[in-house]
mmCIF file of C-alpha atoms in Angstrom:
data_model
loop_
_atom_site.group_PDB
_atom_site.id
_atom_site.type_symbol
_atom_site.label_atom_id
_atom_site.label_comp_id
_atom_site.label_asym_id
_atom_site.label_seq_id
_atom_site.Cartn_x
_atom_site.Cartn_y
_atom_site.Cartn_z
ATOM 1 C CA UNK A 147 -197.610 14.606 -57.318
ATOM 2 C CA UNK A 148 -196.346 13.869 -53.742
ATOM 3 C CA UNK A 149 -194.442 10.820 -53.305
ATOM 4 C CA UNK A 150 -195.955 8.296 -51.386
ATOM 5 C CA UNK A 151 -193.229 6.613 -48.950
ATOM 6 C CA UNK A 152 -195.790 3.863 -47.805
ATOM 7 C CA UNK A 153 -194.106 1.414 -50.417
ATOM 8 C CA UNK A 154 -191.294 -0.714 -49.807
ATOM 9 C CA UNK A 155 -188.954 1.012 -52.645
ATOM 10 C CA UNK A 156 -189.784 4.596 -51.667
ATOM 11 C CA UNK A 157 -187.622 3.955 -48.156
ATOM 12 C CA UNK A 158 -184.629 5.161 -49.716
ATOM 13 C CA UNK A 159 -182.782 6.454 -46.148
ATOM 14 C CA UNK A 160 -180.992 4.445 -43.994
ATOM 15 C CA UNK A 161 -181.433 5.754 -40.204
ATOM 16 C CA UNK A 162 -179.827 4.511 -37.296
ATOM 17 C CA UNK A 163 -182.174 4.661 -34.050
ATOM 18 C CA UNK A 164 -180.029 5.651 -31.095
ATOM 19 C CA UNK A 165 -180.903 5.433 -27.722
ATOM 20 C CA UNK A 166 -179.970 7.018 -24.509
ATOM 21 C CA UNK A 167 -179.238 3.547 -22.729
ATOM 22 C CA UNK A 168 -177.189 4.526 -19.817
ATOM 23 C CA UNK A 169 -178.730 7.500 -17.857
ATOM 24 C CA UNK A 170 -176.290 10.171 -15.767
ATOM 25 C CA UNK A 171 -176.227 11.416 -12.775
ATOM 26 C CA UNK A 172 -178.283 14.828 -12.205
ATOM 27 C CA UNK A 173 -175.831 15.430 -9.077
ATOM 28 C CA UNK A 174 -178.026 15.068 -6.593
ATOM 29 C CA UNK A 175 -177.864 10.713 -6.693
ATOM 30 C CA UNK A 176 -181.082 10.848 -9.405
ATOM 31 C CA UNK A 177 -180.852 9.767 -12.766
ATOM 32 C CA UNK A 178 -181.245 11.620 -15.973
ATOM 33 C CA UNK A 179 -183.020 9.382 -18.377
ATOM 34 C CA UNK A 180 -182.468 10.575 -22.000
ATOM 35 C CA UNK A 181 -179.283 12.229 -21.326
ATOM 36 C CA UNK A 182 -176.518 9.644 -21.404
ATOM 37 C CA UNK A 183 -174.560 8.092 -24.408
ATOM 38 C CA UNK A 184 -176.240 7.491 -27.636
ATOM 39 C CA UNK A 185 -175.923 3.626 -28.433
ATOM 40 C CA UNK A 186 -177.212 2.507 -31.750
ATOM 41 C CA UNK A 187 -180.239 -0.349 -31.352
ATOM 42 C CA UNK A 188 -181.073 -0.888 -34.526
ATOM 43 C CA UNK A 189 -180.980 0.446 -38.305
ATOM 44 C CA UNK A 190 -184.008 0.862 -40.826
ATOM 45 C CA UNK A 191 -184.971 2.155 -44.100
ATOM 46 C CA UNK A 192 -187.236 4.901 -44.413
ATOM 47 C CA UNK A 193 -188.515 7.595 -46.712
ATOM 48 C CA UNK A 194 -188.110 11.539 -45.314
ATOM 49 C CA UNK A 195 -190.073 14.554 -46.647
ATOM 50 C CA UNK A 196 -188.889 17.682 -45.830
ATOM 51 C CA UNK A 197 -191.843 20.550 -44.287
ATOM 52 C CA UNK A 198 -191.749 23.897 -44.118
ATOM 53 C CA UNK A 199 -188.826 25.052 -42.230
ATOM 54 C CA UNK A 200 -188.178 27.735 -39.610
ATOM 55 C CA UNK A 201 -185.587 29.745 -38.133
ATOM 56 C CA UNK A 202 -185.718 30.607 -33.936
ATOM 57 C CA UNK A 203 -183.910 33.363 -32.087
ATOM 58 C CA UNK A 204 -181.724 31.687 -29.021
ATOM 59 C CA UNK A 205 -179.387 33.838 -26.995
ATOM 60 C CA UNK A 206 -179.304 36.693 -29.783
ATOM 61 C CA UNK A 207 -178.499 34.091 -32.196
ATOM 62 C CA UNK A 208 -180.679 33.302 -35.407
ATOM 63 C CA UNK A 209 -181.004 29.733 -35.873
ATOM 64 C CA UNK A 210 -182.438 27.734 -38.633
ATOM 65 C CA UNK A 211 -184.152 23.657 -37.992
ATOM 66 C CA UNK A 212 -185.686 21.569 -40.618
ATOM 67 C CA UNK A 213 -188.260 19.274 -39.584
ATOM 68 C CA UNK A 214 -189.117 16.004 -41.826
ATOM 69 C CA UNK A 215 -192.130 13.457 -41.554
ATOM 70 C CA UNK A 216 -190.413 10.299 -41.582
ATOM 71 C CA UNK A 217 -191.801 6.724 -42.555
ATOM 72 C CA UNK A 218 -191.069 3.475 -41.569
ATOM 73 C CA UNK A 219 -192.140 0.241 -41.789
ATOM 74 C CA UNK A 220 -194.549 -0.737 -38.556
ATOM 75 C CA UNK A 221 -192.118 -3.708 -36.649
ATOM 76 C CA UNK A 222 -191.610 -4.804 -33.098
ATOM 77 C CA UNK A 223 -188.307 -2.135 -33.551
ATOM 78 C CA UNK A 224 -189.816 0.505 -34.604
ATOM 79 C CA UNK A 225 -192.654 0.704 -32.057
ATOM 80 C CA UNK A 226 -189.820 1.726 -29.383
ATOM 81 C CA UNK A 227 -189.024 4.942 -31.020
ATOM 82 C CA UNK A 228 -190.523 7.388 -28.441
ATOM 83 C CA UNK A 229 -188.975 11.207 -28.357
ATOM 84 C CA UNK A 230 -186.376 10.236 -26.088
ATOM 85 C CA UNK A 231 -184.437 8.611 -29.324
ATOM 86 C CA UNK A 232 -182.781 10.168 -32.321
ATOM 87 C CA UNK A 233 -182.335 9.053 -35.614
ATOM 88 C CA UNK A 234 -179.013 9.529 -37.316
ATOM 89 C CA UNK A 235 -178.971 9.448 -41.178
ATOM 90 C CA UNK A 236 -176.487 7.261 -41.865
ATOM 91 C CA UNK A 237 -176.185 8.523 -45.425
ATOM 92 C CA UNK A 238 -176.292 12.287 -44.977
ATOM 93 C CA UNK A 239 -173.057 13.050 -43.296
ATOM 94 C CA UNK A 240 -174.427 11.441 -40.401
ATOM 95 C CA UNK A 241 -176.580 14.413 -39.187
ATOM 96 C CA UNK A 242 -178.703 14.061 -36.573
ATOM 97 C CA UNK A 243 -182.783 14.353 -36.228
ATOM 98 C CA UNK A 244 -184.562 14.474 -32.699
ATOM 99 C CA UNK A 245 -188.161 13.023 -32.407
ATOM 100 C CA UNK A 246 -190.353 15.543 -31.952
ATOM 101 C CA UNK A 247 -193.680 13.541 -31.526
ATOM 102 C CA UNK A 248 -194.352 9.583 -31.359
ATOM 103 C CA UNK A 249 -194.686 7.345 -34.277
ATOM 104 C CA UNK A 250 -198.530 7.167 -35.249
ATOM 105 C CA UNK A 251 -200.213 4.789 -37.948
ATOM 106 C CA UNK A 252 -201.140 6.849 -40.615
ATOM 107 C CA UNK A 253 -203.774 4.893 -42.187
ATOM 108 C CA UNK A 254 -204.653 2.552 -39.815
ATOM 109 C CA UNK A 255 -203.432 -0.472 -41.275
ATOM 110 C CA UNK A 256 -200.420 -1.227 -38.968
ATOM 111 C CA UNK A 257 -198.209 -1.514 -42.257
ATOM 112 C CA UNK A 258 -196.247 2.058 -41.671
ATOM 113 C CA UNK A 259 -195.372 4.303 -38.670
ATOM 114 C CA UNK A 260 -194.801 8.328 -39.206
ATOM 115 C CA UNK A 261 -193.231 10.633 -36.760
ATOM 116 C CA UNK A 262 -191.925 14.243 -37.019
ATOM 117 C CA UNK A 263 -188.150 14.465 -36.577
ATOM 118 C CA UNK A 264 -186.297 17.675 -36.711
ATOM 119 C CA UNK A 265 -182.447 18.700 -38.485
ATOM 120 C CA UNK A 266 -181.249 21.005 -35.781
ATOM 121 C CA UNK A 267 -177.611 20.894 -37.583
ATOM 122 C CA UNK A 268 -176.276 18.360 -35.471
ATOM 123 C CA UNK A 269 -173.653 15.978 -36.752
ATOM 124 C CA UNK A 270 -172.657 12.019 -35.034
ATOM 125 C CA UNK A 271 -170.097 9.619 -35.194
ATOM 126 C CA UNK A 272 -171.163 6.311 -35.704
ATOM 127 C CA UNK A 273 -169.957 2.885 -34.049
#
């Protein structure tokens, strides 16, 4: 049987939501929104299950990414997570997991949020 995250002792993870707060320069006097400094907002629990992985060719290279469905509890916080954040698991060598589609309400209850988030191999040093 599949564990079912959409309990309050299933959220076993701690994640910190980082945002790109201050946006850079694209050299032409425009800004680059997404693409400054990762600032932690805020920290939640939440329950990951791992999908199938896959493995991509980039420049000649063979590269493996794990995507998880992540669940959280449905707050003011957590409705901010768009793509343009990452999560950093706080517990897990503090590897990092980019959004990869928004948070939807799985059941229609407005109790939980679930969003696909994807382990590229990344790694981040926390505040």
């Amino acid at each position: 049987m599949a564990e079912d995250f959409r309990r309050a002792g299933a959220l076993r993870e701690r994640l910190a939501c980082q945002f790109a707060s201050t946006p850079t320069d694209d050299g032409w006097g425009g800004p680059i929104s997404g693409a400054g400094e990762f600032t932690t907002q805020f920290i939640v629990s939440a329950g990951m299950k791992p999908r199938t992985g896959g493995e991509g060719v980039d420049a000649a290279r063979l590269g493996g990414s794990q995507p998880f469905v992540v669940t959280v509890r449905n707050t003011s916080q957590t409705r901010q997570i768009t793509p343009a954040w990452r999560l950093v698991d706080t517990r897990g060598g503090n590897r990092v997991l980019a959004i990869t589609s928004p948070p939807a309400d799985p059941d229609g209850r407005n109790q939980w949020l679930e969003f696909l988030a994807v382990d590229n191999g990344e790694t981040a040093v926390l505040e």
